């Protein structure tokens, strides 16, 4: 019974973290801004994803858990530390994704503090003195208290809950739109139509960028389609850090 009530409490806390803005800001949707974000990051997001962004003269945000760099996972190999440093040198933003790709709700306050310190220190060792202002929750997982803990450390935290950020937004749980192969070109065009018409901040997120992508990745062709569409439509595309400044969401 105690197990049941504690798992219910965790579930309620996750729900609250998702729906209660703990760092609300008003984003008046006067313009359309798009960001591309990559989680984990599979080496194909480096070889294909970053290369495509570079081809268009654009920059993305790569949320990296340095403790898994170079490791082979179920669906991909994670990029190496050298590749992480290269991304940063090329002007892409490096974001934090915990050290060990941990579901933050499973960590105590002290464990999360330690993990986060480890994550930042390692990324600074890899990339040199770079700003590390932005975080993404592994698995989109957070309860209210860990969400509050992390929002004190970062300019923004990004989840995986679907939506385009406009009106009252939550800097502690930014919403995303999936750039998965299943989204398709029509789906991408529809999202861009929507943000062009209504304004707001559309944050795409994906994982691998491969010819045979996982269910949470996309092909180079779909990413190319999105980048071309944005360029043709003249929509502004920025990293998370840059967008926060441009949209006047951080001081
Ligand atoms: Zn992840």
Coordinates of N, CA and C and ligand atoms in Angstrom, one line a residue:
X1 N 0.8 -1.2 0.0 CA 0.0 0.0 0.0 C 0.9 1.3 0.0
X2 N 2.0 1.2 0.8 CA 2.8 2.3 0.8 C 3.5 2.6 -0.5
X3 N 3.9 1.4 -1.2 CA 4.4 1.5 -2.5 C 3.5 2.2 -3.5
X4 N 2.2 1.8 -3.4 CA 1.2 2.3 -4.2 C 1.0 3.8 -4.0
X5 N 0.9 4.2 -2.7 CA 0.7 5.6 -2.5 C 1.9 6.5 -2.9
X6 N 3.1 5.9 -2.7 CA 4.3 6.7 -3.1 C 4.4 6.8 -4.6
X7 N 4.0 5.7 -5.3 CA 4.1 5.8 -6.8 C 3.0 6.8 -7.3
X8 N 1.9 6.8 -6.6 CA 0.8 7.8 -6.9 C 1.3 9.2 -6.7
X9 N 2.0 9.4 -5.6 CA 2.6 10.7 -5.2 C 3.5 11.2 -6.3
X10 N 4.4 10.3 -6.8 CA 5.3 10.6 -7.8 C 4.6 11.0 -9.1
X11 N 3.5 10.3 -9.4 CA 2.8 10.6 -10.6 C 2.1 11.9 -10.5
X12 N 1.5 12.2 -9.4 CA 0.9 13.5 -9.2 C 1.9 14.7 -9.3
X13 N 3.1 14.4 -8.7 CA 4.1 15.4 -8.8 C 4.6 15.7 -10.2
X14 N 4.7 14.6 -11.0 CA 5.0 14.7 -12.4 C 4.0 15.5 -13.2
X15 N 2.7 15.2 -12.9 CA 1.6 16.0 -13.5 C 1.7 17.4 -13.2
X16 N 1.9 17.7 -11.9 CA 2.0 19.1 -11.5 C 3.2 19.8 -12.2
X17 N 4.3 19.1 -12.3 CA 5.5 19.7 -12.9 C 5.2 20.0 -14.3
X18 N 4.4 19.2 -14.9 CA 4.1 19.4 -16.4 C 3.1 20.6 -16.6
X19 N 2.1 20.7 -15.7 CA 1.1 21.7 -15.9 C 1.2 23.0 -15.1
X20 N 1.9 23.0 -14.0 CA 2.0 24.2 -13.2 C 3.3 24.9 -13.6
X21 N 3.1 26.1 -14.2 CA 4.3 26.9 -14.6 C 5.0 27.4 -13.3
X22 N 6.2 27.0 -13.1 CA 6.9 27.4 -11.9 C 7.8 28.6 -12.2
X23 N 8.0 28.8 -13.5 CA 8.7 30.0 -13.9 C 8.0 30.7 -15.1
X24 N 6.8 31.2 -14.8 CA 6.0 31.7 -15.9 C 6.5 33.0 -16.5
X25 N 6.4 33.1 -17.8 CA 6.8 34.4 -18.5 C 5.7 34.6 -19.6
X26 N 5.5 35.8 -19.9 CA 4.5 36.1 -21.0 C 5.3 36.2 -22.3
X27 N 4.9 35.4 -23.2 CA 5.6 35.5 -24.5 C 4.5 36.0 -25.5
X28 N 4.5 37.3 -25.8 CA 3.5 37.8 -26.7 C 3.9 37.4 -28.1
X29 N 3.0 36.6 -28.7 CA 3.4 36.0 -30.0 C 3.3 36.9 -31.2
X30 N 4.3 37.9 -31.1 CA 4.3 38.9 -32.2 C 5.1 38.4 -33.4
X31 N 5.9 37.4 -33.1 CA 6.8 36.9 -34.2 C 7.0 35.4 -34.1
X32 N 7.5 34.8 -35.1 CA 7.7 33.4 -35.1 C 9.2 33.1 -35.0
X33 N 9.5 32.3 -34.0 CA 10.9 31.8 -33.8 C 10.9 30.3 -33.8
X34 N 11.9 29.7 -34.4 CA 12.1 28.2 -34.4 C 13.4 27.9 -33.8
X35 N 13.5 26.9 -33.0 CA 14.8 26.3 -32.5 C 14.8 24.8 -32.8
X36 N 16.0 24.4 -33.2 CA 16.2 22.9 -33.3 C 17.0 22.4 -32.2
X37 N 16.5 21.4 -31.5 CA 17.2 20.8 -30.4 C 17.4 19.3 -30.6
X38 N 18.5 18.8 -30.1 CA 18.8 17.4 -30.2 C 19.2 16.8 -28.8
X39 N 18.6 15.7 -28.5 CA 18.9 15.2 -27.1 C 19.8 14.0 -27.2
X40 N 20.7 13.9 -26.2 CA 21.5 12.7 -25.9 C 22.9 12.7 -26.2
X41 N 23.5 12.8 -27.3 CA 23.1 13.1 -28.6 C 23.7 12.0 -29.5
X42 N 22.9 11.3 -30.3 CA 23.4 10.2 -31.2 C 24.5 10.8 -32.1
X43 N 25.4 9.9 -32.5 CA 26.5 10.5 -33.4 C 25.9 10.9 -34.8
X44 N 24.8 10.4 -35.2 CA 24.2 10.8 -36.5 C 23.6 12.2 -36.4
X45 N 23.3 12.6 -35.2 CA 22.8 14.0 -35.0 C 24.0 15.0 -35.2
X46 N 25.2 14.4 -34.9 CA 26.4 15.2 -35.1 C 26.8 15.2 -36.6
X47 N 26.9 14.0 -37.2 CA 27.4 13.8 -38.6 C 26.4 14.4 -39.6
X48 N 25.1 14.1 -39.4 CA 24.1 14.5 -40.4 C 23.4 15.8 -39.9
X49 N 23.0 15.8 -38.6 CA 22.2 16.9 -38.1 C 22.9 18.2 -38.1
X50 N 24.1 18.3 -37.4 CA 24.8 19.5 -37.3 C 25.3 20.0 -38.7
X51 N 25.7 19.0 -39.5 CA 26.2 19.3 -40.9 C 25.1 20.0 -41.7
X52 N 23.8 19.5 -41.6 CA 22.7 20.2 -42.3 C 22.5 21.6 -41.8
X53 N 22.5 21.7 -40.5 CA 22.3 23.1 -39.9 C 23.4 24.0 -40.4
X54 N 24.6 23.5 -40.4 CA 25.8 24.3 -40.9 C 25.5 24.7 -42.4
X55 N 25.1 23.8 -43.2 CA 24.8 24.0 -44.6 C 23.9 25.2 -44.8
X56 N 22.9 25.4 -43.9 CA 22.0 26.5 -44.0 C 22.4 27.7 -43.2
X57 N 23.6 27.6 -42.6 CA 24.1 28.7 -41.8 C 23.4 28.9 -40.5
X58 N 22.8 27.8 -40.0 CA 22.0 27.9 -38.8 C 22.7 27.1 -37.7
X59 N 22.2 27.4 -36.4 CA 22.8 26.7 -35.3 C 21.7 26.0 -34.4
X60 N 22.1 24.9 -33.8 CA 21.1 24.2 -33.0 C 21.6 24.1 -31.6
X61 N 20.7 23.5 -30.7 CA 21.1 23.3 -29.3 C 21.2 21.8 -29.1
X62 N 22.3 21.3 -28.6 CA 22.5 19.9 -28.4 C 22.6 19.6 -26.9
X63 N 21.6 18.9 -26.3 CA 21.6 18.6 -24.9 C 22.4 17.3 -24.7
X64 N 23.5 17.4 -23.9 CA 24.4 16.3 -23.8 C 24.5 15.8 -22.4
X65 N 24.5 14.5 -22.2 CA 24.8 13.9 -20.9 C 26.2 13.3 -21.0
X66 N 27.2 14.0 -20.5 CA 28.6 13.7 -20.8 C 29.0 12.3 -20.4
X67 N 28.3 11.8 -19.4 CA 28.6 10.4 -18.8 C 28.3 9.3 -19.8
X68 N 27.5 9.6 -20.8 CA 27.2 8.5 -21.8 C 27.9 8.8 -23.2
X69 N 28.8 9.8 -23.3 CA 29.5 10.1 -24.5 C 30.3 8.8 -25.0
X70 N 30.1 8.5 -26.2 CA 30.9 7.4 -26.8 C 30.3 6.0 -26.6
X71 N 29.2 6.0 -25.8 CA 28.6 4.7 -25.5 C 27.6 4.2 -26.6
X72 N 27.6 2.9 -26.7 CA 26.6 2.3 -27.6 C 25.3 2.0 -26.9
X73 N 24.2 2.6 -27.4 CA 22.9 2.5 -26.7 C 22.1 1.5 -27.6
X74 N 20.8 1.4 -27.3 CA 20.0 0.4 -28.0 C 19.9 0.8 -29.5
X75 N 19.7 2.1 -29.8 CA 19.4 2.5 -31.1 C 20.5 3.3 -31.8
X76 N 21.5 3.6 -31.1 CA 22.6 4.5 -31.7 C 23.8 4.5 -30.8
X77 N 24.9 5.1 -31.4 CA 26.1 5.3 -30.6 C 26.0 6.8 -30.2
X78 N 26.3 7.1 -29.0 CA 26.3 8.5 -28.5 C 27.6 9.2 -29.0
X79 N 27.5 10.5 -29.4 CA 28.6 11.2 -29.9 C 29.8 11.2 -28.9
X80 N 31.0 11.4 -29.3 CA 32.1 11.4 -28.4 C 32.3 12.7 -27.8
X81 N 33.3 12.8 -26.8 CA 33.6 14.1 -26.2 C 34.2 15.0 -27.3
X82 N 35.1 14.4 -28.1 CA 35.7 15.2 -29.2 C 34.6 15.9 -30.1
X83 N 33.6 15.1 -30.4 CA 32.6 15.6 -31.3 C 31.8 16.7 -30.6
X84 N 31.6 16.5 -29.3 CA 30.9 17.5 -28.5 C 31.7 18.8 -28.6
X85 N 33.0 18.8 -28.4 CA 33.9 19.9 -28.4 C 33.8 20.6 -29.8
X86 N 33.7 19.7 -30.9 CA 33.7 20.2 -32.2 C 32.3 21.0 -32.5
X87 N 31.3 20.5 -32.0 CA 30.0 21.1 -32.1 C 30.0 22.6 -31.5
X88 N 30.6 22.6 -30.3 CA 30.7 23.9 -29.6 C 31.6 24.9 -30.4
X89 N 32.7 24.4 -31.0 CA 33.6 25.2 -31.8 C 32.9 25.7 -33.0
X90 N 32.0 25.0 -33.5 CA 31.3 25.4 -34.7 C 30.1 26.3 -34.4
X91 N 29.9 26.7 -33.2 CA 28.9 27.7 -32.8 C 27.6 27.1 -32.4
X92 N 27.5 25.8 -32.3 CA 26.3 25.2 -31.8 C 26.2 25.4 -30.3
X93 N 25.0 25.4 -29.7 CA 24.9 25.5 -28.3 C 25.0 24.1 -27.6
X94 N 25.7 24.0 -26.5 CA 25.8 22.8 -25.7 C 24.9 23.0 -24.5
X95 N 23.9 22.1 -24.4 CA 23.0 22.2 -23.2 C 23.3 21.0 -22.3
X96 N 22.8 21.1 -21.1 CA 23.0 20.1 -20.1 C 21.8 19.1 -20.1
X97 N 22.1 17.8 -19.9 CA 21.1 16.8 -19.9 C 21.3 15.8 -18.8
X98 N 21.8 16.3 -17.7 CA 22.4 15.5 -16.5 C 23.7 14.8 -16.9
X99 N 24.4 14.4 -16.0 CA 25.7 13.7 -16.3 C 25.4 12.3 -16.9
X100 N 24.5 11.6 -16.2 CA 24.4 10.1 -16.5 C 23.1 9.8 -17.2
X101 N 22.4 10.9 -17.8 CA 21.1 10.7 -18.4 C 20.1 10.1 -17.4
X102 N 20.0 10.8 -16.3 CA 19.2 10.3 -15.2 C 17.8 10.9 -15.2
X103 N 16.8 10.1 -14.8 CA 15.5 10.6 -14.6 C 15.5 11.4 -13.3
X104 N 15.4 12.7 -13.4 CA 15.7 13.5 -12.2 C 14.8 13.3 -11.0
X105 N 13.6 12.8 -11.3 CA 12.7 12.5 -10.2 C 13.2 11.4 -9.3
X106 N 14.1 10.5 -9.9 CA 14.6 9.4 -9.1 C 15.7 9.8 -8.2
X107 N 16.2 11.0 -8.3 CA 17.4 11.5 -7.5 C 16.9 12.3 -6.3
X108 N 17.7 12.2 -5.3 CA 17.5 13.1 -4.1 C 18.0 14.5 -4.5
X109 N 17.7 15.4 -3.6 CA 18.3 16.8 -3.8 C 19.8 16.7 -3.9
X110 N 20.4 16.0 -3.0 CA 21.9 15.9 -3.0 C 22.4 15.2 -4.2
X111 N 21.7 14.1 -4.6 CA 22.2 13.4 -5.8 C 22.1 14.2 -7.0
X112 N 21.0 15.0 -7.1 CA 20.8 15.8 -8.3 C 21.9 16.9 -8.3
X113 N 22.1 17.5 -7.2 CA 23.1 18.6 -7.1 C 24.5 18.0 -7.5
X114 N 24.8 16.9 -7.1 CA 26.1 16.2 -7.4 C 26.2 15.9 -8.9
X115 N 25.1 15.3 -9.4 CA 25.1 14.9 -10.8 C 25.2 16.2 -11.7
X116 N 24.5 17.2 -11.3 CA 24.4 18.5 -12.1 C 25.8 19.1 -12.1
X117 N 26.5 19.1 -10.9 CA 27.8 19.7 -10.8 C 28.8 18.9 -11.7
X118 N 28.6 17.6 -11.7 CA 29.5 16.7 -12.5 C 29.3 17.0 -14.0
X119 N 28.0 17.1 -14.4 CA 27.6 17.4 -15.8 C 28.3 18.7 -16.3
X120 N 28.1 19.8 -15.5 CA 28.7 21.1 -15.9 C 30.2 21.0 -15.9
X121 N 30.8 20.5 -14.9 CA 32.3 20.5 -14.8 C 32.8 19.7 -16.0
X122 N 32.2 18.6 -16.3 CA 32.7 17.7 -17.4 C 32.5 18.5 -18.8
X123 N 31.4 19.1 -19.0 CA 31.2 19.8 -20.2 C 32.2 21.0 -20.4
X124 N 32.5 21.6 -19.3 CA 33.5 22.7 -19.3 C 34.9 22.2 -19.6
X125 N 35.2 21.0 -19.1 CA 36.5 20.4 -19.4 C 36.6 20.0 -20.9
X126 N 35.4 19.6 -21.4 CA 35.4 19.1 -22.8 C 35.4 20.3 -23.8
X127 N 34.6 21.4 -23.4 CA 34.4 22.5 -24.4 C 35.1 23.8 -24.1
X128 N 35.8 23.8 -22.9 CA 36.4 25.1 -22.5 C 35.3 25.9 -21.8
X129 N 35.6 27.2 -21.7 CA 34.7 28.1 -20.9 C 33.5 28.5 -21.7
X130 N 32.5 27.7 -21.7 CA 31.3 28.1 -22.5 C 30.1 28.3 -21.5
X131 N 29.1 29.1 -21.9 CA 28.0 29.3 -21.1 C 27.1 28.0 -21.1
X132 N 26.7 27.6 -20.0 CA 25.8 26.4 -19.9 C 24.5 26.8 -19.2
X133 N 23.7 27.5 -20.0 CA 22.5 28.1 -19.4 C 21.2 27.3 -19.6
X134 N 21.3 26.2 -20.3 CA 20.0 25.6 -20.6 C 20.1 24.1 -20.4
X135 N 19.0 23.5 -20.0 CA 18.9 22.1 -19.6 C 17.7 21.5 -20.2
X136 N 17.8 20.2 -20.5 CA 16.6 19.4 -20.9 C 16.5 18.2 -20.0
X137 N 15.3 17.9 -19.5 CA 15.0 16.8 -18.7 C 15.1 15.4 -19.4
X138 N 16.0 14.5 -19.0 CA 16.0 13.2 -19.7 C 14.7 12.5 -19.5
X139 N 14.2 11.9 -20.5 CA 12.8 11.3 -20.6 C 11.7 12.3 -20.3
X140 N 12.1 13.6 -20.3 CA 11.0 14.6 -20.0 C 10.6 14.5 -18.5
X141 N 11.3 13.7 -17.8 CA 10.9 13.4 -16.4 C 11.3 14.4 -15.4
X142 N 10.3 14.9 -14.6 CA 10.6 15.7 -13.5 C 9.4 15.8 -12.6
X143 N 9.6 15.8 -11.3 CA 8.6 16.2 -10.3 C 8.7 17.6 -10.0
X144 N 7.8 18.2 -9.2 CA 7.8 19.6 -8.9 C 9.1 20.1 -8.2
X145 N 9.5 19.3 -7.2 CA 10.6 19.8 -6.4 C 12.0 19.8 -7.2
X146 N 12.2 18.7 -8.0 CA 13.5 18.7 -8.8 C 13.4 19.7 -9.9
X147 N 12.2 20.0 -10.4 CA 12.0 21.0 -11.4 C 12.4 22.4 -10.8
X148 N 11.9 22.6 -9.6 CA 12.3 23.9 -8.9 C 13.8 24.0 -8.7
X149 N 14.3 22.9 -8.3 CA 15.8 22.8 -8.0 C 16.6 23.2 -9.3
X150 N 16.2 22.6 -10.4 CA 17.0 22.9 -11.6 C 16.7 24.3 -12.2
X151 N 15.5 24.8 -12.0 CA 15.2 26.1 -12.6 C 16.0 27.2 -11.9
X152 N 16.5 26.9 -10.7 CA 17.4 27.9 -10.0 C 18.8 28.0 -10.7
X153 N 19.1 26.9 -11.3 CA 20.5 26.8 -11.9 C 20.5 27.2 -13.4
X154 N 19.4 27.2 -14.1 CA 19.4 27.4 -15.5 C 18.5 28.5 -16.0
X155 N 18.8 29.1 -17.1 CA 18.0 30.1 -17.7 C 16.7 29.4 -18.2
X156 N 16.8 28.2 -18.7 CA 15.6 27.5 -19.1 C 15.8 26.0 -18.9
X157 N 14.7 25.3 -18.7 CA 14.6 23.8 -18.8 C 13.6 23.4 -19.8
X158 N 13.9 22.4 -20.6 CA 13.0 22.0 -21.6 C 12.5 20.6 -21.4
X159 N 11.2 20.4 -21.6 CA 10.6 19.0 -21.4 C 10.4 18.4 -22.7
X160 N 9.5 17.4 -22.7 CA 9.2 16.7 -24.0 C 7.6 16.8 -24.2
X161 N 7.0 17.6 -23.5 CA 5.5 17.8 -23.7 C 5.3 18.6 -24.9
X162 N 4.3 18.2 -25.6 CA 4.1 18.8 -27.0 C 3.3 20.1 -26.9
X163 N 3.8 21.1 -27.6 CA 3.1 22.4 -27.7 C 4.1 23.4 -28.3
X164 N 3.5 24.5 -28.8 CA 4.3 25.6 -29.2 C 4.2 26.7 -28.1
X165 N 5.4 27.2 -27.7 CA 5.4 28.2 -26.6 C 4.9 29.5 -27.0
X166 N 3.7 29.9 -26.4 CA 3.2 31.2 -26.7 C 2.2 31.6 -25.5
X167 N 2.0 32.9 -25.3 CA 1.2 33.3 -24.2 C 2.0 33.1 -22.9
X168 N 1.3 32.5 -21.9 CA 2.0 32.2 -20.6 C 2.9 31.0 -20.9
X169 N 4.2 31.1 -20.9 CA 5.0 30.0 -21.1 C 5.8 29.7 -19.8
X170 N 6.3 28.5 -19.7 CA 7.1 28.1 -18.5 C 8.5 27.9 -18.8
X171 N 9.4 28.8 -18.3 CA 10.8 28.6 -18.6 C 11.4 27.4 -17.9
X172 N 10.7 26.8 -17.0 CA 11.2 25.7 -16.3 C 10.7 24.4 -16.9
X173 N 9.9 24.5 -18.0 CA 9.4 23.3 -18.7 C 8.9 23.8 -20.1
X174 N 9.9 24.2 -20.9 CA 9.5 24.6 -22.3 C 8.9 23.4 -23.0
X175 N 8.0 23.8 -23.9 CA 7.3 22.7 -24.7 C 8.0 22.5 -26.0
X176 N 7.8 21.4 -26.6 CA 8.4 21.0 -27.8 C 7.5 20.5 -28.9
X177 N 7.9 20.5 -30.1 CA 7.2 19.7 -31.2 C 8.2 18.7 -31.7
X178 N 7.7 17.5 -31.9 CA 8.6 16.4 -32.3 C 9.0 16.5 -33.7
X179 N 10.3 16.4 -34.0 CA 10.7 16.3 -35.3 C 11.1 14.8 -35.5
X180 N 10.1 14.0 -35.6 CA 10.3 12.5 -35.8 C 9.9 12.2 -37.2
X181 N 10.4 11.1 -37.7 CA 10.0 10.7 -39.1 C 8.5 10.6 -39.2
X182 N 7.9 10.2 -38.1 CA 6.4 10.0 -38.2 C 5.7 11.4 -38.3
X183 N 6.4 12.5 -37.9 CA 5.8 13.8 -38.1 C 5.5 14.1 -39.6
X184 N 6.5 13.7 -40.4 CA 6.4 13.8 -41.9 C 6.5 15.2 -42.3
X185 N 6.7 15.4 -43.7 CA 6.8 16.7 -44.2 C 5.6 17.5 -44.0
X186 N 4.4 16.9 -44.2 CA 3.1 17.6 -44.1 C 3.0 18.1 -42.6
X187 N 3.4 17.3 -41.7 CA 3.3 17.7 -40.3 C 4.2 18.8 -39.9
X188 N 5.4 18.8 -40.5 CA 6.3 19.9 -40.3 C 5.8 21.2 -40.9
X189 N 5.2 21.1 -42.1 CA 4.6 22.3 -42.8 C 3.5 22.8 -42.0
X190 N 2.7 22.0 -41.4 CA 1.5 22.4 -40.6 C 2.0 23.2 -39.4
X191 N 3.0 22.7 -38.7 CA 3.6 23.3 -37.5 C 4.1 24.7 -37.9
X192 N 4.8 24.8 -39.0 CA 5.4 26.1 -39.5 C 4.2 27.0 -39.9
X193 N 3.2 26.5 -40.5 CA 2.0 27.4 -40.9 C 1.5 28.0 -39.6
X194 N 1.3 27.1 -38.6 CA 0.7 27.6 -37.3 C 1.6 28.7 -36.6
X195 N 2.9 28.4 -36.6 CA 3.7 29.4 -35.9 C 3.9 30.7 -36.7
X196 N 3.8 30.6 -38.0 CA 3.8 31.8 -38.8 C 2.5 32.6 -38.6
X197 N 1.4 31.9 -38.5 CA 0.1 32.6 -38.4 C -0.1 33.2 -37.0
X198 N 0.2 32.3 -36.0 CA -0.1 32.8 -34.6 C 1.1 33.4 -33.9
X199 N 2.3 33.2 -34.4 CA 3.5 33.6 -33.7 C 3.9 32.6 -32.6
X200 N 5.0 32.9 -31.9 CA 5.4 32.0 -30.8 C 6.7 31.4 -31.0
X201 N 7.1 30.5 -30.1 CA 8.4 29.9 -30.2 C 8.2 28.4 -30.3
X202 N 8.6 27.9 -31.5 CA 8.4 26.5 -31.8 C 9.8 25.8 -31.6
X203 N 9.9 24.9 -30.7 CA 11.1 24.2 -30.4 C 11.0 22.8 -30.9
X204 N 11.7 22.5 -32.0 CA 11.7 21.1 -32.5 C 12.7 20.3 -31.7
X205 N 12.3 19.0 -31.4 CA 13.3 18.2 -30.8 C 13.3 16.8 -31.4
X206 N 14.5 16.2 -31.5 CA 14.7 14.9 -32.1 C 15.9 14.3 -31.5
X207 N 16.2 13.1 -31.9 CA 17.4 12.4 -31.4 C 18.3 12.1 -32.6
X208 N 18.2 10.8 -33.2 CA 19.1 10.5 -34.3 C 18.6 11.1 -35.6
X209 N 19.6 11.3 -36.5 CA 19.2 11.9 -37.8 C 19.9 10.9 -38.8
X210 N 19.2 9.8 -39.2 CA 19.7 8.7 -39.9 C 18.8 8.2 -41.0
X211 N 19.4 7.5 -42.0 CA 18.6 7.0 -43.1 C 17.5 6.1 -42.6
X212 N 17.8 5.3 -41.6 CA 16.9 4.4 -40.9 C 16.7 4.8 -39.5
X213 N 16.0 5.9 -39.2 CA 16.0 6.4 -37.8 C 15.2 5.6 -36.9
X214 N 15.5 5.8 -35.6 CA 14.7 5.2 -34.5 C 13.3 5.9 -34.6
X215 N 12.4 5.4 -33.7 CA 11.0 6.0 -33.7 C 11.1 7.4 -33.1
X216 N 12.2 7.8 -32.5 CA 12.3 9.2 -31.9 C 13.4 10.0 -32.6
X217 N 13.6 9.6 -33.9 CA 14.6 10.4 -34.7 C 14.0 10.7 -36.1
X218 N 14.8 11.2 -37.0 CA 14.2 11.5 -38.3 C 15.3 11.3 -39.3
X219 N 14.9 11.3 -40.6 CA 15.9 11.2 -41.7 C 16.6 12.5 -42.0
X220 N 17.7 12.5 -42.6 CA 18.3 13.8 -43.0 C 17.4 14.5 -44.0
X221 N 16.6 13.8 -44.8 CA 15.7 14.4 -45.7 C 14.6 15.2 -45.0
X222 N 14.1 14.7 -43.9 CA 13.1 15.5 -43.1 C 13.6 16.7 -42.5
X223 N 14.8 16.6 -41.9 CA 15.5 17.8 -41.3 C 15.8 18.8 -42.4
X224 N 16.2 18.3 -43.5 CA 16.5 19.2 -44.7 C 15.3 19.9 -45.1
X225 N 14.2 19.2 -45.1 CA 12.9 19.8 -45.5 C 12.5 20.9 -44.6
X226 N 12.6 20.7 -43.3 CA 12.3 21.7 -42.3 C 13.2 22.9 -42.4
X227 N 14.5 22.7 -42.6 CA 15.4 23.8 -42.7 C 15.2 24.6 -44.0
X228 N 14.9 23.9 -45.0 CA 14.6 24.6 -46.3 C 13.3 25.4 -46.2
X229 N 12.3 24.8 -45.5 CA 11.0 25.5 -45.4 C 11.2 26.8 -44.5
X230 N 12.0 26.7 -43.5 CA 12.2 27.9 -42.6 C 12.9 29.0 -43.4
X231 N 13.9 28.5 -44.2 CA 14.7 29.5 -44.9 C 13.8 30.2 -46.0
X232 N 13.0 29.4 -46.7 CA 12.1 29.9 -47.7 C 11.1 30.9 -47.1
X233 N 10.5 30.5 -46.0 CA 9.5 31.4 -45.3 C 10.1 32.6 -44.6
X234 N 11.4 32.6 -44.4 CA 12.0 33.7 -43.7 C 11.8 33.7 -42.2
X235 N 11.6 32.5 -41.7 CA 11.3 32.4 -40.2 C 12.7 32.4 -39.5
X236 N 12.8 33.1 -38.4 CA 14.0 33.2 -37.6 C 14.3 31.9 -36.9
X237 N 15.5 31.4 -37.0 CA 15.9 30.2 -36.4 C 17.1 30.4 -35.5
X238 N 17.0 30.1 -34.2 CA 18.0 30.4 -33.2 C 18.2 29.3 -32.2
X239 N 19.4 29.3 -31.6 CA 19.6 28.3 -30.5 C 18.6 28.8 -29.3
X240 N 18.5 27.9 -28.3 CA 17.7 28.2 -27.2 C 18.2 29.5 -26.5
X241 N 19.5 29.5 -26.3 CA 20.1 30.6 -25.6 C 19.9 32.0 -26.3
X242 N 20.0 31.9 -27.6 CA 19.8 33.1 -28.4 C 18.4 33.6 -28.4
X243 N 17.5 32.6 -28.5 CA 16.1 32.9 -28.5 C 15.6 33.5 -27.2
X244 N 16.1 33.0 -26.1 CA 15.8 33.6 -24.8 C 16.1 35.1 -24.7
X245 N 17.2 35.4 -25.3 CA 17.7 36.8 -25.3 C 16.8 37.6 -26.3
X246 N 16.7 37.1 -27.5 CA 16.0 37.8 -28.5 C 14.5 38.0 -28.2
X247 N 13.9 37.0 -27.5 CA 12.5 37.1 -27.1 C 12.3 37.8 -25.8
X248 N 13.5 38.3 -25.3 CA 13.5 39.1 -24.0 C 12.9 38.3 -22.8
X249 N 13.2 37.0 -22.8 CA 12.7 36.1 -21.8 C 13.6 36.0 -20.6
X250 N 14.9 36.4 -20.8 CA 15.8 36.4 -19.7 C 16.4 37.8 -19.6
X251 N 16.8 38.2 -18.4 CA 17.4 39.6 -18.2 C 18.7 39.7 -19.0
Ligands
LIG1 ZN1 17.7 12.1 -23.4

